[in-house]
Amino acid sequence: MNKFMKKFGVTFLVAGIIMSSLSGCSTSKNTASTKATVDTKDAVKLKMYILGDKPKDADAVYGKMNAILKQKINATIDVNFISWGDQATKYPLLFSSGEDFDLIFTATGWCYYNQMATRNGFLELTPELLQKYAPQSVKNEPKLAWEQAKVNKKIYMIPNDQDEYAYSVVGIRGDLREKYHIPAITSQAGLEKYYETIAKNEKDIVPIINGGGQNLQFPLELQANGFTGVMGTYGSDPILGYKMNDTTGKVFSIIDTPEYKDYAVKMKKYADSGYWSKSSISSKETRDDGFKAGKSASMIWNIGSVANDLKIMNAAHPEWKVEIADILPGSKKFANPYTNNGMAINANSKNSERALMALDLLRYDKDLNDITFNGVKGTHWDAVGDKEFKTLGATANFPAGNVCPWGWHTSITRTDVARPKIVPETIAKWQKNDTIHNPLETFTFDDSLVKNEMAAINTVVTQYGLPLHLGIIADPVKGGEIYSQKLKAAGLDKVMKAVQEQADKFIKSKK
């Protein structure tokens, strides 16, 4: 997934025992094995939370997973789901309520990694714990990934090791584009023409569903202007950011920029034109549900997620001719940090050692990695050699690579033989021509001294920001002013000062 930084040619000086003990290379293909010295005589049932909605065949798939885990470490996992619509409320509630669980998906920036790490929600993964209970992760994880996972010099997650981009692209219905003689969409103006045409002519299809303007924030407000959010300062909607091409590290309030004002006005125009449903603010659908169901003419997500839906939709409805549009070709972008997807252990877990062992197996046991990514072999997928797979008829009941296994993506994870060629071709082009670096791209804010202000700001974002993004405020200019005032009243200036101080120290430490 779903993410800002990839491996790059900057040498990190790694100090102390933490990184010296996590000094494995990223190329080993070894499969995991359980150390005989670890006591597993008592059976353990672990509880894990991942994101999304439970697929139809989840019980069958995880039954196969548990049979292997039972044999290898005398443990099973009860897999629970946090729907996308409930992420903002249910995820923090798991920790504040003291719920008993063991493993949970997390990510820097968009899924509470830093917030929960600084609130003592996650177990610190010390070198000793990792060496004993997750030896394959120690051996194979890139050193940069461990560096990125540090919060106050401590590690609280095992990141994935996938090089990916969070840069937003648009999935569109090629049949509808052709029906109305619209040229290939390669610009914001082209996308707007497509949306305008759909809204005027299609009675049962809206241009975009669910988040509406909220999903458009990244391409139209941030990417289009070379802005990016400061990791660790937001859950879903960036408030504090910096310019990607500004290496000085200056942080600013995105909400107080002319670009944000223009964006809010445009979202009002889009909403009034019927580009999305007026009930979007209360919708629980994911950003691609309506697109896959034929109820919307587009979806916005990262290229991997859009391509996955493209493959599924074109197989089920080839007449739709789903295609990918980059509306900002040539724009500069970061690759994701490894911490854009990862797994953490609840600080209050009663079985943290076994949870860590299970995670190591999910990452490096080939059978477990195959099952949790792709489902039951022969039912949902089949192997194509050692590194690829093909989907079978039942894949819709456990969509390959789409049931939140991203936290344990590793070098042994298979790729889909039917993956659209546009994905590797586009990523190769981005890597060659468009990827830039910034001292702050691996910086993550530690909010431990401004927890109350951060909580208040998040409330304001939901109450005042989301309606602006969905275009349902009558006067978006006045609404933006009120939004800014409410953010300042919640403590935005204090938070921004703390962010700037930490950012300055971070940049200085890298010189």
Coordinates of C-alpha atoms in Angstrom, one line a residue:
M1 CA 0.0 0.0 0.0
N2 CA -0.6 1.0 0.1
K3 CA 3.4 5.2 1.0
F4 CA 7.5 8.4 0.7
M5 CA 10.9 6.9 0.4
K6 CA 12.9 4.0 -1.0
K7 CA 16.5 2.9 -0.6
F8 CA 18.8 5.7 -1.8
G9 CA 22.5 6.4 -2.1
V10 CA 22.9 8.2 1.2
T11 CA 25.1 6.5 3.7
F12 CA 23.6 6.2 7.2
L13 CA 26.0 6.0 10.0
V14 CA 24.6 3.4 12.3
A15 CA 25.6 3.6 15.9
G16 CA 25.3 1.3 18.8
I17 CA 24.1 -2.2 19.5
I18 CA 20.7 -1.8 17.9
M19 CA 21.8 -1.5 14.3
S20 CA 24.9 -3.6 14.7
S21 CA 22.7 -6.5 15.6
L22 CA 20.3 -5.7 12.8
S23 CA 22.9 -5.7 10.1
G24 CA 21.5 -8.3 7.7
C25 CA 21.4 -7.9 3.9
S26 CA 18.2 -7.6 1.9
T27 CA 18.9 -10.3 -0.7
S28 CA 18.7 -13.5 1.2
K29 CA 15.9 -15.9 0.1
N30 CA 16.1 -18.2 3.0
T31 CA 12.9 -19.5 4.5
A32 CA 12.2 -19.2 8.2
S33 CA 12.9 -21.9 10.7
T34 CA 12.0 -22.1 14.4
K35 CA 14.8 -22.3 16.9
A36 CA 14.6 -25.4 19.0
T37 CA 15.8 -23.4 22.0
V38 CA 12.5 -21.5 22.2
D39 CA 9.9 -23.0 24.5
T40 CA 6.7 -23.6 22.6
K41 CA 5.1 -26.4 24.6
D42 CA 2.1 -24.4 25.7
A43 CA -0.4 -23.7 22.9
V44 CA -1.1 -20.0 22.3
K45 CA -3.9 -18.3 20.4
L46 CA -2.8 -14.9 19.2
K47 CA -5.2 -12.0 18.1
M48 CA -4.2 -9.9 15.2
Y49 CA -5.8 -6.8 13.6
I50 CA -5.4 -5.8 10.0
L51 CA -7.2 -3.3 7.8
G52 CA -10.1 -3.7 5.4
D53 CA -13.2 -5.8 5.3
K54 CA -13.2 -9.5 5.9
P55 CA -13.3 -11.4 2.6
K56 CA -15.7 -14.3 2.0
D57 CA -13.0 -17.1 2.2
A58 CA -11.0 -15.6 5.1
D59 CA -11.8 -18.4 7.5
A60 CA -10.8 -21.1 5.1
V61 CA -7.5 -19.3 4.2
Y62 CA -6.6 -18.5 7.8
G63 CA -7.5 -22.1 8.7
K64 CA -4.7 -23.3 6.4
M65 CA -2.4 -20.6 7.9
N66 CA -3.1 -21.8 11.4
A67 CA -2.5 -25.4 10.6
I68 CA 1.1 -24.5 9.6
L69 CA 1.6 -22.2 12.6
K70 CA 0.3 -24.8 15.0
Q71 CA 2.9 -27.3 13.7
K72 CA 5.8 -24.9 13.7
I73 CA 5.4 -22.8 16.8
N74 CA 2.3 -24.3 18.5
A75 CA 0.3 -21.1 17.9
T76 CA -2.7 -19.9 16.0
I77 CA -3.9 -16.4 15.0
D78 CA -7.4 -15.1 15.3
V79 CA -7.4 -12.5 12.4
N80 CA -9.7 -9.5 12.9
F81 CA -10.4 -6.6 10.5
I82 CA -10.7 -2.9 11.0
S83 CA -12.8 -1.6 8.0
W84 CA -11.4 1.4 6.2
G85 CA -14.4 3.4 7.2
D86 CA -13.7 2.7 10.9
Q87 CA -10.0 3.1 10.8
A88 CA -9.9 6.6 12.3
T89 CA -12.0 5.7 15.3
K90 CA -11.5 2.0 16.0
Y91 CA -7.7 1.9 15.6
P92 CA -6.9 4.3 18.4
L93 CA -9.8 2.9 20.5
L94 CA -8.1 -0.6 20.6
F95 CA -5.3 1.0 22.6
S96 CA -7.3 3.5 24.7
S97 CA -9.8 0.8 25.7
G98 CA -7.0 -1.7 26.7
E99 CA -8.3 -4.4 24.4
D100 CA -6.4 -7.7 24.7
F101 CA -4.7 -8.4 21.4
D102 CA -1.2 -9.2 20.1
L103 CA -0.4 -8.1 16.6
I104 CA -1.5 -5.1 14.5
F105 CA -0.8 -3.5 11.2
T106 CA 0.8 -0.1 11.3
A107 CA 2.4 2.5 9.1
T108 CA 4.2 5.8 9.3
G109 CA 2.1 8.8 8.4
W110 CA -1.2 7.1 7.6
C111 CA -1.7 4.4 10.2
Y112 CA -0.7 5.7 13.6
Y113 CA 2.8 4.2 13.9
N114 CA 4.4 7.2 15.6
Q115 CA 1.4 8.2 17.5
M116 CA 1.0 4.8 19.2
A117 CA 4.8 4.3 19.6
T118 CA 5.1 7.5 21.6
R119 CA 2.0 6.6 23.6
N120 CA 3.5 3.3 24.7
G121 CA 1.0 1.4 22.6
F122 CA 3.6 -0.8 20.9
L123 CA 6.2 -3.1 22.4
E124 CA 9.7 -2.0 21.9
L125 CA 11.5 -4.6 19.7
T126 CA 14.9 -4.7 21.3
P127 CA 17.9 -6.4 19.5
E128 CA 17.7 -9.3 22.0
L129 CA 14.0 -9.9 21.2
L130 CA 14.5 -9.7 17.5
Q131 CA 17.6 -11.9 17.4
K132 CA 15.9 -14.6 19.5
Y133 CA 12.3 -14.6 18.1
A134 CA 12.7 -13.0 14.6
P135 CA 16.1 -14.1 13.4
Q136 CA 15.1 -14.2 9.7
S137 CA 13.8 -10.6 9.9
V138 CA 17.1 -9.6 11.5
K139 CA 19.0 -11.4 8.7
N140 CA 17.1 -10.1 5.7
E141 CA 15.6 -6.7 6.5
P142 CA 17.4 -3.8 4.9
K143 CA 19.4 -1.7 7.4
L144 CA 17.7 1.4 6.2
A145 CA 14.3 -0.1 7.1
W146 CA 15.4 -0.5 10.7
E147 CA 16.7 3.1 10.7
Q148 CA 13.4 4.4 9.4
A149 CA 11.5 2.4 12.1
K150 CA 13.2 4.2 15.0
V151 CA 11.1 6.4 17.2
N152 CA 13.3 8.1 19.8
K153 CA 16.1 5.7 18.8
K154 CA 13.8 2.7 19.6
I155 CA 12.2 0.2 17.2
Y156 CA 8.5 -0.6 17.5
M157 CA 7.7 -2.3 14.2
I158 CA 9.1 -4.7 11.6
P159 CA 8.7 -2.8 8.3
N160 CA 7.9 -4.4 5.0
D161 CA 10.8 -4.4 2.5
Q162 CA 8.9 -3.3 -0.7
D163 CA 10.0 -0.4 -2.8
E164 CA 6.9 1.4 -3.7
Y165 CA 5.3 4.8 -4.3
A166 CA 2.3 6.4 -2.6
Y167 CA 1.9 8.8 -5.5
S168 CA -1.7 8.9 -6.6
V169 CA -2.9 7.8 -10.0
V170 CA -6.5 7.5 -11.3
G171 CA -8.3 4.4 -12.5
I172 CA -10.9 5.3 -15.1
R173 CA -13.4 3.5 -17.3
G174 CA -11.9 3.4 -20.8
D175 CA -15.2 2.5 -22.3
L176 CA -16.8 5.6 -21.0
R177 CA -13.9 7.8 -22.1
E178 CA -14.2 6.3 -25.6
K179 CA -18.0 6.6 -25.6
Y180 CA -17.8 10.4 -25.2
H181 CA -14.7 10.8 -27.5
I182 CA -12.5 12.0 -24.7
P183 CA -8.7 11.8 -25.5
A184 CA -6.4 9.8 -23.2
I185 CA -6.3 11.5 -19.8
T186 CA -2.9 13.0 -19.0
S187 CA -3.7 16.2 -17.1
Q188 CA -6.0 17.7 -14.4
A189 CA -8.0 19.4 -17.2
G190 CA -8.5 16.1 -18.9
L191 CA -9.7 14.5 -15.7
E192 CA -12.1 17.4 -15.1
K193 CA -13.5 17.0 -18.6
Y194 CA -14.1 13.3 -18.0
Y195 CA -15.8 14.0 -14.7
E196 CA -18.0 16.8 -16.2
T197 CA -19.0 14.5 -19.0
I198 CA -19.9 11.6 -16.8
A199 CA -21.9 13.8 -14.4
K200 CA -24.0 15.3 -17.3
N201 CA -24.6 12.1 -19.2
E202 CA -24.6 9.0 -17.0
K203 CA -27.6 8.6 -14.7
D204 CA -26.4 5.6 -12.7
I205 CA -22.7 6.3 -12.5
V206 CA -21.0 9.1 -10.6
P207 CA -17.5 10.4 -11.5
I208 CA -16.0 9.3 -8.1
I209 CA -17.5 7.7 -5.0
N210 CA -16.9 7.6 -1.2
G211 CA -14.2 10.1 -0.3
G212 CA -14.7 12.4 -3.2
G213 CA -12.6 15.5 -2.6
Q214 CA -10.8 13.8 0.2
N215 CA -9.3 11.3 -2.2
L216 CA -8.5 14.2 -4.6
Q217 CA -6.5 16.0 -2.0
F218 CA -3.3 14.2 -2.7
P219 CA -3.2 14.6 -6.5
L220 CA -4.8 18.0 -6.8
E221 CA -3.6 19.8 -3.7
L222 CA -0.4 18.2 -2.6
Q223 CA 1.2 16.4 -5.6
A224 CA 0.2 19.2 -8.1
N225 CA 2.0 21.8 -5.9
G226 CA 5.0 19.8 -4.8
F227 CA 3.8 19.6 -1.2
T228 CA 4.1 16.6 1.1
G229 CA 2.9 16.0 4.7
V230 CA 5.3 15.7 7.6
M231 CA 5.2 12.1 8.7
G232 CA 3.9 11.6 12.2
T233 CA 1.7 14.7 12.1
Y234 CA -1.4 13.3 10.5
G235 CA -3.7 10.3 10.3
S236 CA -5.3 10.8 6.9
D237 CA -5.3 14.5 5.9
P238 CA -1.9 16.3 6.1
I239 CA -2.0 19.6 8.0
L240 CA 1.7 20.4 8.3
G241 CA 4.0 19.9 5.3
Y242 CA 7.0 21.1 3.4
K243 CA 8.0 21.6 -0.3
M244 CA 9.5 18.5 -1.7
N245 CA 12.2 20.5 -3.6
D246 CA 13.1 22.6 -0.5
T247 CA 16.0 21.1 1.2
T248 CA 16.1 23.7 4.0
G249 CA 13.5 21.8 6.0
K250 CA 11.0 24.6 6.4
V251 CA 7.7 23.4 7.7
F252 CA 4.4 25.2 7.1
S253 CA 0.7 24.9 7.6
I254 CA -0.8 23.5 4.4
I255 CA -4.2 24.9 5.4
D256 CA -2.9 28.5 5.3
T257 CA -1.6 28.4 1.8
P258 CA -3.2 29.9 -1.3
E259 CA -3.1 26.4 -2.9
Y260 CA -5.3 25.0 -0.2
K261 CA -7.8 27.8 -0.7
D262 CA -7.9 27.1 -4.4
Y263 CA -8.4 23.4 -3.7
A264 CA -11.3 24.0 -1.3
V265 CA -13.0 26.2 -3.9
K266 CA -12.5 23.5 -6.6
M267 CA -14.0 20.8 -4.3
K268 CA -17.1 22.9 -3.8
K269 CA -17.4 23.3 -7.6
Y270 CA -17.0 19.5 -8.0
A271 CA -19.5 18.7 -5.3
D272 CA -22.1 21.1 -6.8
S273 CA -21.6 19.6 -10.2
G274 CA -22.5 16.1 -8.8
Y275 CA -19.1 14.6 -9.1
W276 CA -19.8 12.5 -5.9
S277 CA -22.7 11.7 -3.7
K278 CA -23.8 14.2 -1.0
S279 CA -23.8 11.4 1.5
S280 CA -20.1 10.7 1.0
I281 CA -19.3 12.2 4.4
S282 CA -21.1 9.3 6.1
S283 CA -20.1 6.6 3.6
K284 CA -18.4 3.4 4.9
E285 CA -17.4 2.3 1.4
T286 CA -13.7 2.1 0.5
R287 CA -12.4 4.3 -2.2
D288 CA -12.6 1.5 -4.8
D289 CA -15.9 -0.3 -3.8
G290 CA -18.0 1.8 -6.1
F291 CA -15.6 1.6 -9.0
K292 CA -15.4 -2.2 -8.9
A293 CA -19.2 -2.3 -8.6
G294 CA -19.7 -0.2 -11.7
K295 CA -21.2 2.7 -9.7
S296 CA -18.4 5.2 -10.2
A297 CA -16.3 6.1 -13.2
S298 CA -13.0 6.4 -11.3
M299 CA -10.9 5.6 -8.3
I300 CA -7.8 7.3 -6.9
W301 CA -5.0 5.4 -5.1
N302 CA -1.4 4.4 -5.5
I303 CA -0.4 2.6 -8.8
G304 CA -0.2 -0.8 -7.2
S305 CA -3.7 -0.7 -5.8
V306 CA -5.2 0.8 -8.9
A307 CA -3.5 -1.8 -11.1
N308 CA -4.8 -4.6 -8.9
D309 CA -8.3 -3.5 -9.3
L310 CA -7.7 -2.9 -13.0
K311 CA -6.7 -6.6 -13.4
I312 CA -9.7 -7.9 -11.4
M313 CA -12.2 -5.6 -13.2
N314 CA -11.0 -6.2 -16.7
A315 CA -11.2 -9.9 -16.1
A316 CA -14.8 -9.7 -14.9
H317 CA -15.9 -6.9 -17.2
P318 CA -13.5 -6.7 -20.2
E319 CA -16.0 -4.3 -21.8
W320 CA -15.2 -1.7 -19.2
K321 CA -11.6 -1.3 -20.5
V322 CA -10.3 0.0 -17.2
E323 CA -7.1 2.0 -17.6
I324 CA -4.7 4.0 -15.4
A325 CA -4.2 7.7 -15.9
D326 CA -1.4 9.8 -14.5
I327 CA -2.7 13.3 -14.4
L328 CA 0.6 14.9 -13.3
P329 CA 3.2 13.3 -15.7
G330 CA 6.7 14.3 -14.9
S331 CA 5.9 15.6 -11.4
K332 CA 8.5 15.0 -8.8
K333 CA 7.9 12.4 -6.2
F334 CA 9.3 10.5 -3.2
A335 CA 9.4 6.7 -3.0
N336 CA 7.9 5.3 0.2
P337 CA 9.8 4.6 3.4
Y338 CA 9.8 0.9 4.3
T339 CA 7.7 1.9 7.3
N340 CA 4.8 2.8 5.0
N341 CA 3.6 -0.8 5.8
G342 CA 4.6 -2.8 8.8
M343 CA 3.6 -4.9 11.8
A344 CA 3.8 -4.0 15.5
I345 CA 3.1 -5.9 18.8
N346 CA 0.7 -4.6 21.4
A347 CA 2.7 -3.4 24.4
N348 CA 0.3 -5.3 26.6
S349 CA 0.5 -8.5 24.7
K350 CA 0.6 -11.6 27.0
N351 CA 2.3 -13.6 24.2
S352 CA 4.7 -11.1 22.6
E353 CA 7.5 -13.7 22.0
R354 CA 5.2 -16.1 20.2
A355 CA 3.7 -13.1 18.3
L356 CA 7.1 -12.2 17.1
M357 CA 7.8 -15.7 16.0
A358 CA 4.6 -15.9 14.1
L359 CA 5.4 -12.6 12.3
D360 CA 8.9 -13.9 11.4
L361 CA 7.2 -16.9 9.8
L362 CA 4.6 -14.8 7.9
R363 CA 7.5 -12.9 6.4
Y364 CA 9.9 -15.7 5.5
D365 CA 8.1 -19.1 5.5
K366 CA 7.2 -19.6 1.8
D367 CA 4.0 -21.5 2.4
L368 CA 2.7 -19.0 5.0
N369 CA 3.6 -16.0 2.8
D370 CA 1.9 -17.6 -0.2
I371 CA -1.3 -18.4 1.8
T372 CA -1.7 -15.0 3.5
F373 CA -1.0 -13.0 0.4
N374 CA -2.9 -15.1 -2.2
G375 CA -5.2 -17.6 -0.5
V376 CA -5.5 -21.3 -0.9
K377 CA -3.3 -22.8 -3.6
G378 CA -5.5 -24.5 -6.3
T379 CA -8.5 -22.5 -5.2
H380 CA -7.6 -18.8 -5.3
W381 CA -4.2 -19.1 -7.1
D382 CA -1.6 -21.3 -8.6
A383 CA 2.2 -21.0 -8.8
V384 CA 4.0 -19.9 -11.9
G385 CA 7.5 -20.9 -11.2
D386 CA 9.0 -19.9 -7.8
K387 CA 8.5 -16.1 -8.0
E388 CA 5.1 -15.6 -9.6
F389 CA 1.5 -16.7 -9.4
K390 CA -1.7 -16.6 -11.4
T391 CA -5.2 -16.1 -10.0
L392 CA -7.9 -18.6 -10.3
G393 CA -11.7 -18.3 -10.4
A394 CA -12.2 -17.9 -6.6
T395 CA -9.7 -15.1 -6.2
A396 CA -12.5 -12.6 -5.7
N397 CA -13.3 -14.4 -2.4
F398 CA -9.8 -13.7 -1.2
P399 CA -8.3 -11.0 -3.4
A400 CA -4.6 -11.7 -4.0
G401 CA -2.3 -9.3 -2.2
N402 CA -5.3 -7.2 -1.1
V403 CA -6.2 -8.6 2.3
C404 CA -3.7 -6.4 4.2
P405 CA -0.7 -8.6 4.1
W406 CA 1.5 -5.6 3.3
G407 CA 3.0 -5.5 6.7
W408 CA 4.9 -8.8 6.0
H409 CA 5.8 -8.2 2.4
T410 CA 9.4 -9.5 1.8
S411 CA 11.7 -10.6 -0.9
I412 CA 10.0 -14.0 -1.1
T413 CA 6.6 -12.6 -1.9
R414 CA 5.3 -13.6 -5.3
T415 CA 4.2 -11.2 -8.0
D416 CA 1.2 -11.7 -10.2
V417 CA 2.1 -12.9 -13.6
A418 CA -0.9 -10.9 -15.0
R419 CA 0.2 -7.7 -13.4
P420 CA -0.3 -4.9 -15.9
K421 CA 2.9 -4.1 -17.7
I422 CA 2.2 -0.4 -17.1
V423 CA 3.1 -0.9 -13.4
P424 CA 6.8 -1.9 -13.7
E425 CA 7.2 0.3 -16.7
T426 CA 5.8 3.4 -14.9
I427 CA 7.8 2.7 -11.7
A428 CA 11.0 2.3 -13.8
K429 CA 10.3 5.6 -15.4
W430 CA 9.6 7.3 -12.1
Q431 CA 12.8 5.9 -10.6
K432 CA 14.8 7.1 -13.5
N433 CA 13.3 10.5 -14.2
D434 CA 11.0 11.7 -11.4
T435 CA 12.2 10.5 -8.0
I436 CA 13.9 13.1 -5.8
H437 CA 15.1 13.2 -2.3
N438 CA 14.8 15.5 0.6
P439 CA 16.4 15.5 4.1
L440 CA 13.0 15.3 5.6
E441 CA 11.7 12.3 3.6
T442 CA 12.7 9.9 6.4
F443 CA 11.9 12.3 9.2
T444 CA 9.0 11.4 11.5
F445 CA 7.7 13.7 14.2
D446 CA 7.7 12.6 17.8
D447 CA 4.5 14.1 19.2
S448 CA 5.0 12.9 22.8
L449 CA 5.2 16.4 24.2
V450 CA 2.1 17.7 22.3
K451 CA -0.3 14.7 22.6
N452 CA -3.2 16.8 23.8
E453 CA -2.8 19.3 21.0
M454 CA -2.5 16.5 18.4
A455 CA -5.7 14.9 19.6
A456 CA -7.5 18.2 19.5
I457 CA -6.2 18.9 16.0
N458 CA -7.4 15.5 14.7
T459 CA -10.9 16.3 16.1
V460 CA -10.9 19.6 14.2
V461 CA -9.8 17.9 11.0
T462 CA -12.8 15.6 11.1
Q463 CA -15.2 18.3 12.1
Y464 CA -14.1 21.1 9.9
G465 CA -11.6 19.8 7.3
L466 CA -13.5 16.8 5.9
P467 CA -16.6 18.8 5.0
L468 CA -14.4 21.2 3.1
H469 CA -12.7 18.4 1.2
L470 CA -16.1 17.0 0.3
G471 CA -17.3 20.4 -0.9
I472 CA -20.3 20.6 1.4
I473 CA -19.5 23.9 3.0
A474 CA -21.5 26.7 1.4
D475 CA -18.7 29.2 1.4
P476 CA -15.4 27.3 1.1
V477 CA -13.3 30.5 1.5
K478 CA -15.0 31.4 4.8
G479 CA -15.0 27.8 5.8
G480 CA -11.2 27.6 5.2
E481 CA -10.7 30.6 7.5
I482 CA -12.8 29.1 10.2
Y483 CA -10.9 25.8 9.8
S484 CA -7.6 27.6 10.2
Q485 CA -8.9 29.4 13.3
K486 CA -10.1 26.2 14.9
L487 CA -6.7 24.5 14.2
K488 CA -4.8 27.3 15.8
A489 CA -7.2 27.2 18.8
A490 CA -6.4 23.5 19.1
G491 CA -2.7 24.2 19.3
L492 CA -1.5 24.1 15.7
D493 CA 1.2 26.8 16.3
K494 CA 2.6 24.9 19.2
V495 CA 2.7 21.7 17.3
M496 CA 4.3 23.4 14.2
K497 CA 7.0 24.9 16.4
A498 CA 7.8 21.5 17.9
V499 CA 7.9 19.9 14.4
Q500 CA 10.2 22.6 13.1
E501 CA 12.6 22.2 16.1
Q502 CA 12.8 18.4 15.6
A503 CA 13.1 18.8 11.8
D504 CA 16.0 21.2 12.2
K505 CA 17.8 18.8 14.6
F506 CA 17.1 15.9 12.2
I507 CA 18.6 17.7 9.2
K508 CA 21.6 18.8 11.3
S509 CA 22.2 15.2 12.4
K510 CA 22.4 14.0 8.8
K511 CA 25.1 16.5 7.8

